[in-house]
Amino acid sequence: MERSSFGTAPGGQPVDVYTLTNRQGMEARVTNYGGILLSLRVPDRDGRFDDVVLGYDSLADYVKESPYFGALVGRYGNRIARGRFTLDGRQYTLATNNGVNHLHGGLKGFDKVVWAAAPFENDQGMGLVLTYVSPDGEEGYPGTLTARVTYTLTADNALVFDYHATTDKPTPVNLTQHSYFNLAGDGRRDILGHVVTFNADRFVPIDATSIPLGMLRDVTGTPFDFRRPTAIGARIQQDDEQLRNGIGYDHSLVLDKGGQPGALTLAAHVLEPSTGRVMEVHTTEPGMQFYSGNFLDGSLKGKRGAVYHHRFGFALETQHLPDSPNQPAFPSTILRPGEEYRSRTLYRFSVSGA
């Protein structure tokens, strides 16, 4: 493991980069600014290593403008309608930083703070423990929340995220990781040819502002049925109201947990045919936000000068369902004093033959 300077955050705190490398050569670079996964180098079927996540070369670019490239998101990943929720009879007001809604923790969410970082090595691999204490009232949320996220790079080419949090007042918590993937490598082309399989029989339909309508919908007969291997681009242009509302895929899928809520189960399998790279996603979470890079428009210049055009990256954000604090039918995201928030997500990389 190597540690190096990445510059200074707007508040004056020093920011570092930690480079994790396993014996097979897989490499993850992580910074304690926003817990951002800066790069992830994995081999293709010919043994060539490429970076499979989008991002920037400099801290200044992440600070200036980033659509959550590689970031840890909190306190609440995804949207909360109109930046309001009621908890134990009291209404709380949050920033509306996504049109009329609250998104990904607000104006200064967990993606824009400096985390305390402690590197480690053990029999599971090597990694980084990131800790942040969010004070009572930060971004409008009640309670002091102590969050700990552990990144582990394993010997068998998996990157594991373990989330833990405690609070001194009831508060919503929904942490996630927001990497944009492109398994072709180096963000060099769109992701529409990636072949995905999702272990999800239902999805969350949304309105035109991306807020859930309050029910779950069967994927059968819809463009959201990825229970069999299907290219991301196969149906993305269909005349479908939900695709219009999301401007593509930007929806939460309800994962089939096999009757075991909270179990670590397979959520997704992704194959990039030209390189043979395969990514599997396993999670304890009940949902996964599938985002097809709809708002990438060529205006952002990323690593090594790459221009990120429309749909040059996709995200699979494992999490609870959007707007859960206002949706009584959805699994609760409320953490109370004395309870522990725990969640695990694992991204495993391999290759498929020609």
mmCIF file of C-alpha atoms in Angstrom:
data_model
loop_
_atom_site.group_PDB
_atom_site.id
_atom_site.type_symbol
_atom_site.label_atom_id
_atom_site.label_comp_id
_atom_site.label_asym_id
_atom_site.label_seq_id
_atom_site.Cartn_x
_atom_site.Cartn_y
_atom_site.Cartn_z
ATOM 1 C CA MET A 1 0.000 0.000 0.000
ATOM 2 C CA GLU A 2 1.210 3.475 -0.873
ATOM 3 C CA ARG A 3 0.130 6.863 0.466
ATOM 4 C CA SER A 4 0.696 10.176 -1.281
ATOM 5 C CA SER A 5 -0.586 13.741 -1.133
ATOM 6 C CA PHE A 6 -3.583 14.753 -3.260
ATOM 7 C CA GLY A 7 -3.636 18.406 -2.225
ATOM 8 C CA THR A 8 -5.653 20.472 0.228
ATOM 9 C CA ALA A 9 -9.432 20.561 0.681
ATOM 10 C CA PRO A 10 -11.329 23.880 0.595
ATOM 11 C CA GLY A 11 -11.376 23.891 4.418
ATOM 12 C CA GLY A 12 -7.591 23.594 4.568
ATOM 13 C CA GLN A 13 -7.393 19.915 5.515
ATOM 14 C CA PRO A 14 -4.713 17.811 3.839
ATOM 15 C CA VAL A 15 -6.027 15.183 1.430
ATOM 16 C CA ASP A 16 -4.238 11.934 0.643
ATOM 17 C CA VAL A 17 -4.430 9.134 -1.912
ATOM 18 C CA TYR A 18 -4.050 5.499 -0.887
ATOM 19 C CA THR A 19 -3.055 2.965 -3.537
ATOM 20 C CA LEU A 20 -4.080 -0.639 -2.855
ATOM 21 C CA THR A 21 -2.638 -3.434 -5.022
ATOM 22 C CA ASN A 22 -3.218 -7.164 -4.717
ATOM 23 C CA ARG A 23 -0.985 -10.015 -5.874
ATOM 24 C CA GLN A 24 -2.853 -10.330 -9.170
ATOM 25 C CA GLY A 25 -2.085 -6.711 -10.013
ATOM 26 C CA MET A 26 -5.565 -5.276 -9.475
ATOM 27 C CA GLU A 27 -5.187 -1.727 -8.178
ATOM 28 C CA ALA A 28 -7.595 0.629 -6.398
ATOM 29 C CA ARG A 29 -6.754 4.259 -5.626
ATOM 30 C CA VAL A 30 -8.865 5.892 -2.928
ATOM 31 C CA THR A 31 -8.792 9.385 -1.456
ATOM 32 C CA ASN A 32 -10.077 10.466 1.933
ATOM 33 C CA TYR A 33 -11.812 13.441 0.293
ATOM 34 C CA GLY A 34 -15.353 12.130 -0.107
ATOM 35 C CA GLY A 35 -14.086 8.547 0.081
ATOM 36 C CA ILE A 36 -13.699 8.781 -3.686
ATOM 37 C CA LEU A 37 -12.577 5.741 -5.640
ATOM 38 C CA LEU A 38 -10.229 7.564 -7.998
ATOM 39 C CA SER A 39 -9.283 4.636 -10.196
ATOM 40 C CA LEU A 40 -9.739 0.892 -10.418
ATOM 41 C CA ARG A 41 -7.428 -1.061 -12.692
ATOM 42 C CA VAL A 42 -8.514 -4.597 -13.600
ATOM 43 C CA PRO A 43 -7.350 -6.996 -16.343
ATOM 44 C CA ASP A 44 -9.163 -7.945 -19.535
ATOM 45 C CA ARG A 45 -9.150 -11.425 -21.095
ATOM 46 C CA ASP A 46 -5.671 -10.768 -22.563
ATOM 47 C CA GLY A 47 -4.226 -9.650 -19.240
ATOM 48 C CA ARG A 48 -4.250 -5.950 -20.124
ATOM 49 C CA PHE A 49 -5.051 -3.640 -17.226
ATOM 50 C CA ASP A 50 -7.298 -0.616 -17.696
ATOM 51 C CA ASP A 51 -9.056 1.830 -15.404
ATOM 52 C CA VAL A 52 -12.763 0.927 -15.286
ATOM 53 C CA VAL A 53 -14.163 3.914 -13.338
ATOM 54 C CA LEU A 54 -14.670 7.500 -14.460
ATOM 55 C CA GLY A 55 -13.162 10.440 -12.614
ATOM 56 C CA TYR A 56 -10.582 13.202 -12.604
ATOM 57 C CA ASP A 57 -6.824 13.497 -12.260
ATOM 58 C CA SER A 58 -6.868 16.321 -9.703
ATOM 59 C CA LEU A 59 -8.571 17.173 -6.421
ATOM 60 C CA ALA A 60 -9.401 20.627 -7.810
ATOM 61 C CA ASP A 61 -11.604 19.078 -10.493
ATOM 62 C CA TYR A 62 -13.539 17.012 -7.943
ATOM 63 C CA VAL A 63 -14.083 20.123 -5.830
ATOM 64 C CA LYS A 64 -15.100 22.270 -8.805
ATOM 65 C CA GLU A 65 -17.680 20.023 -10.452
ATOM 66 C CA SER A 66 -18.326 16.328 -10.079
ATOM 67 C CA PRO A 67 -21.492 14.298 -10.657
ATOM 68 C CA TYR A 68 -20.478 12.181 -7.629
ATOM 69 C CA PHE A 69 -17.721 10.339 -9.541
ATOM 70 C CA GLY A 70 -16.578 7.477 -7.295
ATOM 71 C CA ALA A 71 -17.880 9.100 -4.125
ATOM 72 C CA LEU A 72 -19.259 7.926 -0.804
ATOM 73 C CA VAL A 73 -22.781 9.292 -0.586
ATOM 74 C CA GLY A 74 -24.640 10.208 2.615
ATOM 75 C CA ARG A 75 -26.365 10.778 4.875
ATOM 76 C CA TYR A 76 -29.026 9.783 2.412
ATOM 77 C CA GLY A 77 -28.179 8.383 -1.003
ATOM 78 C CA ASN A 78 -30.800 9.147 -3.666
ATOM 79 C CA ARG A 79 -33.695 11.610 -3.400
ATOM 80 C CA ILE A 80 -35.997 12.876 -0.667
ATOM 81 C CA ALA A 81 -39.102 14.577 -2.040
ATOM 82 C CA ARG A 82 -39.118 18.357 -1.717
ATOM 83 C CA GLY A 83 -36.354 18.167 0.871
ATOM 84 C CA ARG A 84 -38.755 17.348 3.671
ATOM 85 C CA PHE A 85 -39.606 14.427 5.927
ATOM 86 C CA THR A 86 -41.438 13.938 9.212
ATOM 87 C CA LEU A 87 -39.894 11.844 11.967
ATOM 88 C CA ASP A 88 -41.544 11.179 15.326
ATOM 89 C CA GLY A 89 -43.987 14.008 14.718
ATOM 90 C CA ARG A 90 -41.427 16.660 13.771
ATOM 91 C CA GLN A 91 -40.822 17.927 10.247
ATOM 92 C CA TYR A 92 -37.254 18.366 9.047
ATOM 93 C CA THR A 93 -36.233 20.538 6.096
ATOM 94 C CA LEU A 94 -33.232 19.724 3.900
ATOM 95 C CA ALA A 95 -31.553 21.488 0.982
ATOM 96 C CA THR A 96 -33.255 21.126 -2.390
ATOM 97 C CA ASN A 97 -30.201 20.590 -4.587
ATOM 98 C CA ASN A 98 -31.856 18.572 -7.371
ATOM 99 C CA GLY A 99 -34.690 20.700 -8.718
ATOM 100 C CA VAL A 100 -37.351 20.692 -6.016
ATOM 101 C CA ASN A 101 -35.850 17.627 -4.299
ATOM 102 C CA HIS A 102 -32.995 16.724 -1.972
ATOM 103 C CA LEU A 103 -30.282 14.527 -3.489
ATOM 104 C CA HIS A 104 -27.358 12.545 -2.052
ATOM 105 C CA GLY A 105 -27.134 14.282 1.313
ATOM 106 C CA GLY A 106 -27.441 17.899 0.223
ATOM 107 C CA LEU A 107 -25.166 20.759 -0.720
ATOM 108 C CA LYS A 108 -22.239 19.353 1.266
ATOM 109 C CA GLY A 109 -22.877 15.672 1.627
ATOM 110 C CA PHE A 110 -20.427 12.984 2.666
ATOM 111 C CA ASP A 111 -18.912 13.154 -0.836
ATOM 112 C CA LYS A 112 -17.510 16.633 -0.063
ATOM 113 C CA VAL A 113 -15.960 16.124 3.385
ATOM 114 C CA VAL A 114 -12.535 14.896 4.467
ATOM 115 C CA TRP A 115 -12.712 11.522 6.202
ATOM 116 C CA ALA A 116 -10.218 10.246 8.766
ATOM 117 C CA ALA A 117 -8.322 7.389 7.107
ATOM 118 C CA ALA A 118 -6.592 4.356 8.625
ATOM 119 C CA PRO A 119 -4.959 1.816 6.285
ATOM 120 C CA PHE A 120 -4.813 -1.876 7.221
ATOM 121 C CA GLU A 121 -3.754 -5.303 6.005
ATOM 122 C CA ASN A 122 -5.205 -8.619 7.188
ATOM 123 C CA ASP A 123 -5.917 -12.136 5.958
ATOM 124 C CA GLN A 124 -8.841 -10.794 3.861
ATOM 125 C CA GLY A 125 -6.676 -8.342 1.938
ATOM 126 C CA MET A 126 -5.695 -4.705 2.334
ATOM 127 C CA GLY A 127 -7.782 -1.623 2.679
ATOM 128 C CA LEU A 128 -8.765 1.618 4.269
ATOM 129 C CA VAL A 129 -11.067 2.460 7.173
ATOM 130 C CA LEU A 130 -12.727 5.844 6.643
ATOM 131 C CA THR A 131 -14.474 7.599 9.540
ATOM 132 C CA TYR A 132 -16.554 10.765 9.626
ATOM 133 C CA VAL A 133 -18.613 12.312 12.422
ATOM 134 C CA SER A 134 -21.530 14.283 11.008
ATOM 135 C CA PRO A 135 -22.744 16.802 13.598
ATOM 136 C CA ASP A 136 -26.348 17.218 14.676
ATOM 137 C CA GLY A 137 -28.140 19.448 12.165
ATOM 138 C CA GLU A 138 -25.614 19.060 9.348
ATOM 139 C CA GLU A 139 -27.470 19.570 6.067
ATOM 140 C CA GLY A 140 -30.680 19.610 8.140
ATOM 141 C CA TYR A 141 -30.438 16.046 9.440
ATOM 142 C CA PRO A 142 -31.075 15.337 13.132
ATOM 143 C CA GLY A 143 -28.518 13.664 15.391
ATOM 144 C CA THR A 144 -24.764 13.287 15.488
ATOM 145 C CA LEU A 145 -24.004 10.413 13.136
ATOM 146 C CA THR A 146 -20.715 8.517 13.399
ATOM 147 C CA ALA A 147 -20.086 6.791 10.074
ATOM 148 C CA ARG A 148 -17.383 4.246 9.289
ATOM 149 C CA VAL A 149 -16.795 2.778 5.842
ATOM 150 C CA THR A 150 -14.190 0.093 5.192
ATOM 151 C CA TYR A 151 -12.776 -0.471 1.697
ATOM 152 C CA THR A 152 -11.091 -3.867 1.253
ATOM 153 C CA LEU A 153 -9.256 -5.091 -1.851
ATOM 154 C CA THR A 154 -9.158 -8.884 -1.688
ATOM 155 C CA ALA A 155 -6.770 -11.412 -3.206
ATOM 156 C CA ASP A 156 -9.505 -12.711 -5.528
ATOM 157 C CA ASN A 157 -10.102 -9.359 -7.252
ATOM 158 C CA ALA A 158 -13.030 -8.103 -5.222
ATOM 159 C CA LEU A 159 -13.526 -4.630 -3.806
ATOM 160 C CA VAL A 160 -15.653 -4.750 -0.658
ATOM 161 C CA PHE A 161 -17.465 -1.850 1.015
ATOM 162 C CA ASP A 162 -18.548 -2.317 4.638
ATOM 163 C CA TYR A 163 -20.715 0.468 6.059
ATOM 164 C CA HIS A 164 -21.371 1.116 9.755
ATOM 165 C CA ALA A 165 -23.076 4.000 11.555
ATOM 166 C CA THR A 166 -24.476 4.982 14.950
ATOM 167 C CA THR A 167 -26.474 8.007 16.044
ATOM 168 C CA ASP A 168 -27.538 9.834 19.191
ATOM 169 C CA LYS A 169 -30.949 10.869 17.736
ATOM 170 C CA PRO A 170 -33.289 9.158 15.265
ATOM 171 C CA THR A 171 -32.200 10.001 11.718
ATOM 172 C CA PRO A 172 -32.485 8.641 8.165
ATOM 173 C CA VAL A 173 -29.367 6.836 6.924
ATOM 174 C CA ASN A 174 -28.803 5.431 3.430
ATOM 175 C CA LEU A 175 -25.120 5.200 2.504
ATOM 176 C CA THR A 176 -23.890 4.114 -0.903
ATOM 177 C CA GLN A 177 -20.980 4.217 -3.336
ATOM 178 C CA HIS A 178 -21.402 6.192 -6.563
ATOM 179 C CA SER A 179 -18.729 4.946 -8.956
ATOM 180 C CA TYR A 180 -19.389 5.270 -12.681
ATOM 181 C CA PHE A 181 -18.182 2.109 -14.397
ATOM 182 C CA ASN A 182 -17.077 1.512 -17.960
ATOM 183 C CA LEU A 183 -15.603 -1.968 -18.280
ATOM 184 C CA ALA A 184 -14.225 -1.204 -21.747
ATOM 185 C CA GLY A 185 -11.607 0.782 -19.861
ATOM 186 C CA ASP A 186 -10.499 4.410 -19.625
ATOM 187 C CA GLY A 187 -13.961 5.820 -20.443
ATOM 188 C CA ARG A 188 -13.240 5.485 -24.137
ATOM 189 C CA ARG A 189 -16.744 4.737 -25.448
ATOM 190 C CA ASP A 190 -20.363 4.448 -24.367
ATOM 191 C CA ILE A 191 -21.641 1.643 -22.149
ATOM 192 C CA LEU A 192 -24.670 0.648 -24.236
ATOM 193 C CA GLY A 193 -23.060 -2.625 -25.344
ATOM 194 C CA HIS A 194 -22.436 -3.844 -21.786
ATOM 195 C CA VAL A 195 -24.564 -6.932 -21.182
ATOM 196 C CA VAL A 196 -26.224 -6.880 -17.779
ATOM 197 C CA THR A 197 -28.260 -9.309 -15.710
ATOM 198 C CA PHE A 198 -30.100 -8.031 -12.644
ATOM 199 C CA ASN A 199 -31.615 -10.180 -9.915
ATOM 200 C CA ALA A 200 -34.714 -7.994 -9.686
ATOM 201 C CA ASP A 201 -38.360 -8.816 -10.385
ATOM 202 C CA ARG A 202 -39.644 -5.322 -9.549
ATOM 203 C CA PHE A 203 -38.604 -1.711 -9.895
ATOM 204 C CA VAL A 204 -39.659 1.649 -8.421
ATOM 205 C CA PRO A 205 -41.622 3.773 -10.913
ATOM 206 C CA ILE A 206 -40.963 7.504 -10.631
ATOM 207 C CA ASP A 207 -42.561 10.809 -11.564
ATOM 208 C CA ALA A 208 -40.995 13.453 -13.804
ATOM 209 C CA THR A 209 -38.856 14.704 -10.876
ATOM 210 C CA SER A 210 -37.540 11.177 -10.139
ATOM 211 C CA ILE A 211 -39.605 10.733 -6.963
ATOM 212 C CA PRO A 212 -41.266 7.322 -6.407
ATOM 213 C CA LEU A 213 -44.969 7.061 -7.180
ATOM 214 C CA GLY A 214 -45.387 4.994 -4.021
ATOM 215 C CA MET A 215 -45.753 1.511 -5.470
ATOM 216 C CA LEU A 216 -43.529 -1.205 -6.912
ATOM 217 C CA ARG A 217 -43.973 -2.462 -10.466
ATOM 218 C CA ASP A 218 -43.309 -5.877 -11.991
ATOM 219 C CA VAL A 219 -40.532 -5.698 -14.605
ATOM 220 C CA THR A 220 -42.255 -8.234 -16.879
ATOM 221 C CA GLY A 221 -42.921 -6.732 -20.301
ATOM 222 C CA THR A 222 -41.046 -3.513 -19.503
ATOM 223 C CA PRO A 223 -37.617 -2.146 -20.521
ATOM 224 C CA PHE A 224 -36.573 -2.810 -16.901
ATOM 225 C CA ASP A 225 -36.589 -6.601 -17.248
ATOM 226 C CA PHE A 226 -32.911 -7.574 -17.080
ATOM 227 C CA ARG A 227 -33.458 -10.993 -15.519
ATOM 228 C CA ARG A 228 -31.791 -12.463 -18.610
ATOM 229 C CA PRO A 229 -28.563 -11.074 -20.108
ATOM 230 C CA THR A 230 -29.457 -7.945 -22.089
ATOM 231 C CA ALA A 231 -27.411 -5.057 -23.462
ATOM 232 C CA ILE A 232 -27.966 -1.768 -21.630
ATOM 233 C CA GLY A 233 -28.777 -0.106 -24.955
ATOM 234 C CA ALA A 234 -31.186 -2.759 -26.213
ATOM 235 C CA ARG A 235 -34.351 -0.964 -25.050
ATOM 236 C CA ILE A 236 -33.129 2.377 -23.727
ATOM 237 C CA GLN A 237 -34.686 4.285 -26.656
ATOM 238 C CA GLN A 238 -38.123 2.703 -26.328
ATOM 239 C CA ASP A 239 -41.128 5.009 -26.074
ATOM 240 C CA ASP A 240 -41.748 4.307 -22.394
ATOM 241 C CA GLU A 241 -43.015 6.795 -19.826
ATOM 242 C CA GLN A 242 -40.567 5.614 -17.161
ATOM 243 C CA LEU A 243 -37.602 5.938 -19.511
ATOM 244 C CA ARG A 244 -38.801 9.441 -20.380
ATOM 245 C CA ASN A 245 -39.086 10.355 -16.694
ATOM 246 C CA GLY A 246 -35.555 9.116 -15.995
ATOM 247 C CA ILE A 247 -34.136 10.323 -19.346
ATOM 248 C CA GLY A 248 -32.982 6.718 -19.619
ATOM 249 C CA TYR A 249 -32.366 4.357 -16.740
ATOM 250 C CA ASP A 250 -32.235 6.152 -13.406
ATOM 251 C CA HIS A 251 -34.381 3.832 -11.324
ATOM 252 C CA SER A 252 -34.201 1.737 -8.202
ATOM 253 C CA LEU A 253 -34.493 -2.003 -8.712
ATOM 254 C CA VAL A 254 -35.972 -4.126 -5.929
ATOM 255 C CA LEU A 255 -33.587 -7.021 -5.458
ATOM 256 C CA ASP A 256 -34.745 -10.614 -5.059
ATOM 257 C CA LYS A 257 -33.308 -11.587 -1.671
ATOM 258 C CA GLY A 258 -34.635 -15.155 -1.759
ATOM 259 C CA GLY A 259 -36.625 -14.637 1.410
ATOM 260 C CA GLN A 260 -33.503 -13.569 3.302
ATOM 261 C CA PRO A 261 -33.673 -9.810 3.986
ATOM 262 C CA GLY A 262 -30.232 -8.495 4.820
ATOM 263 C CA ALA A 263 -28.378 -11.479 3.330
ATOM 264 C CA LEU A 264 -25.415 -10.937 1.006
ATOM 265 C CA THR A 265 -26.860 -11.937 -2.357
ATOM 266 C CA LEU A 266 -26.067 -11.507 -6.049
ATOM 267 C CA ALA A 267 -27.598 -8.306 -7.409
ATOM 268 C CA ALA A 268 -25.976 -7.880 -10.814
ATOM 269 C CA HIS A 269 -23.716 -9.500 -13.418
ATOM 270 C CA VAL A 270 -22.135 -7.242 -16.056
ATOM 271 C CA LEU A 271 -20.131 -8.349 -19.109
ATOM 272 C CA GLU A 272 -18.251 -6.071 -21.488
ATOM 273 C CA PRO A 273 -18.001 -8.321 -24.581
ATOM 274 C CA SER A 274 -15.028 -6.730 -26.364
ATOM 275 C CA THR A 275 -12.663 -7.051 -23.367
ATOM 276 C CA GLY A 276 -14.269 -9.995 -21.571
ATOM 277 C CA ARG A 277 -14.313 -8.058 -18.309
ATOM 278 C CA VAL A 278 -16.990 -9.222 -15.889
ATOM 279 C CA MET A 279 -18.246 -7.456 -12.780
ATOM 280 C CA GLU A 280 -20.529 -9.086 -10.225
ATOM 281 C CA VAL A 281 -22.296 -7.054 -7.537
ATOM 282 C CA HIS A 282 -23.308 -8.683 -4.259
ATOM 283 C CA THR A 283 -25.061 -6.723 -1.525
ATOM 284 C CA THR A 284 -27.017 -6.915 1.707
ATOM 285 C CA GLU A 285 -29.158 -3.970 0.562
ATOM 286 C CA PRO A 286 -32.771 -4.356 -0.645
ATOM 287 C CA GLY A 287 -32.333 -2.130 -3.696
ATOM 288 C CA MET A 288 -29.931 -0.954 -6.371
ATOM 289 C CA GLN A 289 -30.150 2.310 -8.304
ATOM 290 C CA PHE A 290 -29.305 1.663 -11.959
ATOM 291 C CA TYR A 291 -28.117 4.846 -13.660
ATOM 292 C CA SER A 292 -27.086 4.850 -17.309
ATOM 293 C CA GLY A 293 -25.068 8.082 -17.374
ATOM 294 C CA ASN A 294 -27.910 10.089 -18.870
ATOM 295 C CA PHE A 295 -26.587 13.478 -17.774
ATOM 296 C CA LEU A 296 -23.061 13.017 -19.084
ATOM 297 C CA ASP A 297 -22.974 15.337 -22.088
ATOM 298 C CA GLY A 298 -19.361 15.789 -23.147
ATOM 299 C CA SER A 299 -18.826 18.892 -21.020
ATOM 300 C CA LEU A 300 -16.635 17.094 -18.446
ATOM 301 C CA LYS A 301 -13.018 16.249 -19.245
ATOM 302 C CA GLY A 302 -11.807 13.413 -17.071
ATOM 303 C CA LYS A 303 -8.664 11.405 -16.457
ATOM 304 C CA ARG A 304 -5.931 11.604 -19.071
ATOM 305 C CA GLY A 305 -8.025 14.150 -20.991
ATOM 306 C CA ALA A 306 -10.896 11.749 -21.714
ATOM 307 C CA VAL A 307 -14.145 13.492 -22.618
ATOM 308 C CA TYR A 308 -17.138 11.824 -20.985
ATOM 309 C CA HIS A 309 -19.899 11.875 -23.552
ATOM 310 C CA HIS A 310 -23.507 10.765 -23.196
ATOM 311 C CA ARG A 311 -23.766 7.383 -21.436
ATOM 312 C CA PHE A 312 -20.037 6.787 -21.165
ATOM 313 C CA GLY A 313 -20.500 5.355 -17.658
ATOM 314 C CA PHE A 314 -23.110 3.534 -15.584
ATOM 315 C CA ALA A 315 -23.665 3.301 -11.835
ATOM 316 C CA LEU A 316 -25.043 0.444 -9.735
ATOM 317 C CA GLU A 317 -25.685 2.093 -6.372
ATOM 318 C CA THR A 318 -26.671 -0.479 -3.755
ATOM 319 C CA GLN A 319 -28.985 1.130 -1.212
ATOM 320 C CA HIS A 320 -32.447 1.350 0.294
ATOM 321 C CA LEU A 321 -35.214 2.750 -1.873
ATOM 322 C CA PRO A 322 -35.468 6.455 -2.738
ATOM 323 C CA ASP A 323 -37.580 8.792 -0.607
ATOM 324 C CA SER A 324 -38.090 6.053 2.005
ATOM 325 C CA PRO A 325 -38.603 8.558 4.876
ATOM 326 C CA ASN A 326 -41.782 9.667 3.055
ATOM 327 C CA GLN A 327 -42.809 6.221 1.777
ATOM 328 C CA PRO A 328 -44.306 4.103 4.589
ATOM 329 C CA ALA A 329 -44.596 1.049 2.333
ATOM 330 C CA PHE A 330 -40.820 0.978 1.714
ATOM 331 C CA PRO A 331 -38.282 -0.622 4.103
ATOM 332 C CA SER A 332 -37.363 1.861 6.834
ATOM 333 C CA THR A 333 -34.149 3.862 6.692
ATOM 334 C CA ILE A 334 -34.504 5.311 10.196
ATOM 335 C CA LEU A 335 -31.599 4.638 12.556
ATOM 336 C CA ARG A 336 -32.242 5.129 16.276
ATOM 337 C CA PRO A 337 -29.924 5.493 19.268
ATOM 338 C CA GLY A 338 -28.637 2.124 20.417
ATOM 339 C CA GLU A 339 -29.011 0.610 16.952
ATOM 340 C CA GLU A 340 -26.247 -0.042 14.435
ATOM 341 C CA TYR A 341 -26.465 0.597 10.715
ATOM 342 C CA ARG A 342 -24.602 -2.156 8.863
ATOM 343 C CA SER A 343 -24.391 -2.828 5.159
ATOM 344 C CA ARG A 344 -22.021 -4.671 2.825
ATOM 345 C CA THR A 345 -21.516 -4.468 -0.936
ATOM 346 C CA LEU A 346 -18.964 -6.421 -2.941
ATOM 347 C CA TYR A 347 -17.828 -5.828 -6.528
ATOM 348 C CA ARG A 348 -15.976 -8.881 -7.900
ATOM 349 C CA PHE A 349 -14.053 -8.731 -11.185
ATOM 350 C CA SER A 350 -13.147 -11.584 -13.520
ATOM 351 C CA VAL A 351 -12.956 -12.303 -17.255
ATOM 352 C CA SER A 352 -15.020 -14.284 -19.714
ATOM 353 C CA GLY A 353 -13.503 -16.194 -22.629
ATOM 354 C CA ALA A 354 -13.775 -15.069 -26.244
#
